[in-house]
């Protein structure tokens, strides 16, 4: 949508004075954002909007038919200043850029999600929206310094690992995160809520069918269009982390993951695995290419992300495909479930029906996979490690030198949060 089309749409009268006023406010705020931070303004131009007088906050992102919509309560914008509205709109744009409504749609601890995601995005704003949490506020409550500019998942991991008494501080009624108490008799109008994350989750009564891949594609369509509409000079003004996140939207080369794993299964079934400890026979001068070593007792370990964003149907289909591939090479595999820790273990082999059921569906920690391998002293050179995931977790891990790892992504390969992941990242498309 062009800027002219957007402004024309905002001029349409929807029959309510408050709605017209809010439309004028939104228009003025986005024009200001376009002038100072073009990319954020372009993201906001791409977002459909609708009014909802029942919304408990000024605005928030909401899933509707696998599309994100910016929902606004016009009655709560009546006395909001333009600079406050700009900060709130930029806040929503940053939530979208980091795909928070997608990543945390099924997360069980939504109260902690709200704190972690707000802390993450507010660090890129000059002024934080009223009622949203900042890094300095969180540090005051926890009485500890936190690393700035981390991903929201890193802050979420910190919050989840807090002792119960510290977590309780975050939930005390009437307690602001700056440490001050709100007025006990304050009315809803006096305590204004700028942003709500309620729309990130599907209501239990919803008849919509959520699709992780479709939702990701729709978000990336918005980000790609916004990036293309942003001139090069304005891209240079973006914070480095924001720019890096947006550049992930570029297409990556598609490799058939089945073909790759079929080849690897064949190698270890014959007693051969890739190893950088040996020269590549065809190109011995290429130190980046592994050679092959012979080993006995091949092992395949499959770790399935237990997060709610990966559907049971997708997991079962993938495991069925892997079982058929293993059958041809007469290999068996251990299948584990993991989120913040590794849990259930089953055998995957011909003739046995796999009864895989997820439990919980909390935050994802890839580190627990490698901790499990290390603590159980599982060998490295004759082992293939497969991690089925949507990619959202921490950025840095200690892989204990386990290198023969294949990350099977339910989303795009460049959505894996781990920086410099060991092994190979494959997309499960097609």
PDB file of C-alpha atoms in Angstrom, residues 51-175:
ATOM      1  CA  UNK A  51     -11.200  -0.705  15.886  1.00  0.00           C
ATOM      2  CA  UNK A  52     -12.357  -2.604  18.954  1.00  0.00           C
ATOM      3  CA  UNK A  53     -14.040  -0.704  21.772  1.00  0.00           C
ATOM      4  CA  UNK A  54     -13.700  -3.774  24.026  1.00  0.00           C
ATOM      5  CA  UNK A  55      -9.901  -3.824  23.778  1.00  0.00           C
ATOM      6  CA  UNK A  56      -8.473  -3.417  27.320  1.00  0.00           C
ATOM      7  CA  UNK A  57      -5.597  -1.241  26.055  1.00  0.00           C
ATOM      8  CA  UNK A  58      -4.952   1.491  23.515  1.00  0.00           C
ATOM      9  CA  UNK A  59      -3.803  -0.996  20.905  1.00  0.00           C
ATOM     10  CA  UNK A  60      -2.258  -4.400  20.303  1.00  0.00           C
ATOM     11  CA  UNK A  61      -1.465  -6.967  17.627  1.00  0.00           C
ATOM     12  CA  UNK A  62      -4.004  -9.727  17.067  1.00  0.00           C
ATOM     13  CA  UNK A  63      -4.102 -12.860  14.917  1.00  0.00           C
ATOM     14  CA  UNK A  64      -7.063 -13.030  12.547  1.00  0.00           C
ATOM     15  CA  UNK A  65      -7.146 -15.865  10.013  1.00  0.00           C
ATOM     16  CA  UNK A  66      -3.345 -16.261  10.212  1.00  0.00           C
ATOM     17  CA  UNK A  67      -2.808 -12.545   9.510  1.00  0.00           C
ATOM     18  CA  UNK A  68      -1.673  -9.960  12.044  1.00  0.00           C
ATOM     19  CA  UNK A  69      -3.963  -6.977  12.561  1.00  0.00           C
ATOM     20  CA  UNK A  70      -3.256  -3.825  14.566  1.00  0.00           C
ATOM     21  CA  UNK A  71      -6.319  -3.477  16.786  1.00  0.00           C
ATOM     22  CA  UNK A  72      -7.050  -0.035  18.254  1.00  0.00           C
ATOM     23  CA  UNK A  73      -9.459   1.163  20.925  1.00  0.00           C
ATOM     24  CA  UNK A  74     -10.198   4.727  19.724  1.00  0.00           C
ATOM     25  CA  UNK A  75     -11.793   5.745  23.006  1.00  0.00           C
ATOM     26  CA  UNK A  76      -8.493   5.259  24.834  1.00  0.00           C
ATOM     27  CA  UNK A  77      -6.562   7.494  22.404  1.00  0.00           C
ATOM     28  CA  UNK A  78      -8.545  10.678  23.059  1.00  0.00           C
ATOM     29  CA  UNK A  79      -6.019  12.330  25.397  1.00  0.00           C
ATOM     30  CA  UNK A  80      -2.834  10.670  24.129  1.00  0.00           C
ATOM     31  CA  UNK A  81      -0.071  13.012  22.935  1.00  0.00           C
ATOM     32  CA  UNK A  82       1.448  12.559  19.486  1.00  0.00           C
ATOM     33  CA  UNK A  83       4.881  11.642  20.846  1.00  0.00           C
ATOM     34  CA  UNK A  84       3.312   9.012  23.126  1.00  0.00           C
ATOM     35  CA  UNK A  85       1.399   7.549  20.194  1.00  0.00           C
ATOM     36  CA  UNK A  86       4.550   7.432  18.076  1.00  0.00           C
ATOM     37  CA  UNK A  87       6.363   5.438  20.765  1.00  0.00           C
ATOM     38  CA  UNK A  88       3.454   3.021  21.063  1.00  0.00           C
ATOM     39  CA  UNK A  89       3.241   2.470  17.293  1.00  0.00           C
ATOM     40  CA  UNK A  90       7.006   1.916  17.068  1.00  0.00           C
ATOM     41  CA  UNK A  91       6.699  -0.511  19.990  1.00  0.00           C
ATOM     42  CA  UNK A  92       4.129  -2.554  18.022  1.00  0.00           C
ATOM     43  CA  UNK A  93       6.284  -2.435  14.874  1.00  0.00           C
ATOM     44  CA  UNK A  94       9.247  -3.858  16.801  1.00  0.00           C
ATOM     45  CA  UNK A  95       7.119  -6.686  18.197  1.00  0.00           C
ATOM     46  CA  UNK A  96       6.282  -7.588  14.595  1.00  0.00           C
ATOM     47  CA  UNK A  97       9.869  -7.244  13.348  1.00  0.00           C
ATOM     48  CA  UNK A  98      11.009  -9.750  15.979  1.00  0.00           C
ATOM     49  CA  UNK A  99       7.967 -11.913  15.245  1.00  0.00           C
ATOM     50  CA  UNK A 100       6.941 -12.022  18.909  1.00  0.00           C
ATOM     51  CA  UNK A 101       3.237 -12.756  18.201  1.00  0.00           C
ATOM     52  CA  UNK A 102       4.346 -15.809  16.192  1.00  0.00           C
ATOM     53  CA  UNK A 103       7.086 -17.035  18.493  1.00  0.00           C
ATOM     54  CA  UNK A 104       5.059 -16.842  21.699  1.00  0.00           C
ATOM     55  CA  UNK A 105       1.530 -17.592  20.479  1.00  0.00           C
ATOM     56  CA  UNK A 106       1.372 -20.858  22.437  1.00  0.00           C
ATOM     57  CA  UNK A 107       3.775 -20.074  25.265  1.00  0.00           C
ATOM     58  CA  UNK A 108       2.393 -21.061  28.683  1.00  0.00           C
ATOM     59  CA  UNK A 109       3.784 -18.160  30.757  1.00  0.00           C
ATOM     60  CA  UNK A 110       2.259 -15.174  28.986  1.00  0.00           C
ATOM     61  CA  UNK A 111       2.853 -12.835  31.933  1.00  0.00           C
ATOM     62  CA  UNK A 112       6.597 -13.454  31.686  1.00  0.00           C
ATOM     63  CA  UNK A 113       6.436 -13.247  27.881  1.00  0.00           C
ATOM     64  CA  UNK A 114       4.960  -9.747  28.128  1.00  0.00           C
ATOM     65  CA  UNK A 115       7.772  -8.591  30.403  1.00  0.00           C
ATOM     66  CA  UNK A 116      10.558 -10.190  28.341  1.00  0.00           C
ATOM     67  CA  UNK A 117       9.314  -8.977  24.954  1.00  0.00           C
ATOM     68  CA  UNK A 118       8.628  -5.447  26.198  1.00  0.00           C
ATOM     69  CA  UNK A 119      12.093  -5.231  27.761  1.00  0.00           C
ATOM     70  CA  UNK A 120      13.638  -6.400  24.474  1.00  0.00           C
ATOM     71  CA  UNK A 121      11.867  -3.930  22.153  1.00  0.00           C
ATOM     72  CA  UNK A 122      11.813  -0.899  24.446  1.00  0.00           C
ATOM     73  CA  UNK A 123      15.611  -0.704  24.316  1.00  0.00           C
ATOM     74  CA  UNK A 124      15.280   0.522  20.725  1.00  0.00           C
ATOM     75  CA  UNK A 125      12.893   3.360  21.619  1.00  0.00           C
ATOM     76  CA  UNK A 126      13.706   6.852  22.853  1.00  0.00           C
ATOM     77  CA  UNK A 127      10.650   6.780  25.127  1.00  0.00           C
ATOM     78  CA  UNK A 128       8.846   3.604  26.210  1.00  0.00           C
ATOM     79  CA  UNK A 129       5.026   3.436  26.064  1.00  0.00           C
ATOM     80  CA  UNK A 130       3.196   3.893  29.343  1.00  0.00           C
ATOM     81  CA  UNK A 131       2.714   0.649  31.255  1.00  0.00           C
ATOM     82  CA  UNK A 132       5.308  -1.339  29.306  1.00  0.00           C
ATOM     83  CA  UNK A 133       8.406  -2.697  31.024  1.00  0.00           C
ATOM     84  CA  UNK A 134      11.905  -1.346  30.472  1.00  0.00           C
ATOM     85  CA  UNK A 135      15.277  -2.920  31.194  1.00  0.00           C
ATOM     86  CA  UNK A 136      16.072  -0.459  33.984  1.00  0.00           C
ATOM     87  CA  UNK A 137      12.707  -1.093  35.664  1.00  0.00           C
ATOM     88  CA  UNK A 138      13.242  -4.842  35.581  1.00  0.00           C
ATOM     89  CA  UNK A 139      16.751  -4.454  36.987  1.00  0.00           C
ATOM     90  CA  UNK A 140      15.373  -2.431  39.919  1.00  0.00           C
ATOM     91  CA  UNK A 141      12.824  -5.099  40.793  1.00  0.00           C
ATOM     92  CA  UNK A 142      15.316  -7.965  40.468  1.00  0.00           C
ATOM     93  CA  UNK A 143      18.148  -5.933  42.031  1.00  0.00           C
ATOM     94  CA  UNK A 144      20.616  -7.180  39.456  1.00  0.00           C
ATOM     95  CA  UNK A 145      22.182  -5.929  36.244  1.00  0.00           C
ATOM     96  CA  UNK A 146      21.062  -7.544  33.002  1.00  0.00           C
ATOM     97  CA  UNK A 147      22.845  -7.630  29.671  1.00  0.00           C
ATOM     98  CA  UNK A 148      21.385  -5.027  27.274  1.00  0.00           C
ATOM     99  CA  UNK A 149      20.118  -5.742  23.745  1.00  0.00           C
ATOM    100  CA  UNK A 150      19.515  -9.457  24.299  1.00  0.00           C
ATOM    101  CA  UNK A 151      16.809 -11.355  22.457  1.00  0.00           C
ATOM    102  CA  UNK A 152      13.465 -11.657  24.237  1.00  0.00           C
ATOM    103  CA  UNK A 153      14.019 -15.416  24.650  1.00  0.00           C
ATOM    104  CA  UNK A 154      17.182 -14.718  26.645  1.00  0.00           C
ATOM    105  CA  UNK A 155      15.297 -12.402  29.003  1.00  0.00           C
ATOM    106  CA  UNK A 156      12.511 -14.955  29.242  1.00  0.00           C
ATOM    107  CA  UNK A 157      14.993 -17.660  30.233  1.00  0.00           C
ATOM    108  CA  UNK A 158      16.300 -15.377  32.989  1.00  0.00           C
ATOM    109  CA  UNK A 159      12.782 -14.738  34.315  1.00  0.00           C
ATOM    110  CA  UNK A 160      11.844 -18.416  34.280  1.00  0.00           C
ATOM    111  CA  UNK A 161      14.961 -19.351  36.238  1.00  0.00           C
ATOM    112  CA  UNK A 162      14.247 -16.858  39.021  1.00  0.00           C
ATOM    113  CA  UNK A 163      13.425 -18.223  42.481  1.00  0.00           C
ATOM    114  CA  UNK A 164       9.718 -18.359  43.241  1.00  0.00           C
ATOM    115  CA  UNK A 165       9.858 -15.388  45.616  1.00  0.00           C
ATOM    116  CA  UNK A 166      11.433 -13.170  42.936  1.00  0.00           C
ATOM    117  CA  UNK A 167       8.904 -14.247  40.317  1.00  0.00           C
ATOM    118  CA  UNK A 168       6.185 -13.387  42.821  1.00  0.00           C
ATOM    119  CA  UNK A 169       7.385  -9.774  42.868  1.00  0.00           C
ATOM    120  CA  UNK A 170       6.528  -9.503  39.190  1.00  0.00           C
ATOM    121  CA  UNK A 171       2.923 -10.543  39.852  1.00  0.00           C
ATOM    122  CA  UNK A 172       2.034  -8.454  42.882  1.00  0.00           C
ATOM    123  CA  UNK A 173      -1.164  -6.467  42.204  1.00  0.00           C
ATOM    124  CA  UNK A 174      -0.685  -2.718  42.090  1.00  0.00           C
ATOM    125  CA  UNK A 175       3.094  -2.957  41.856  1.00  0.00           C
TER     126      UNK A 175
END
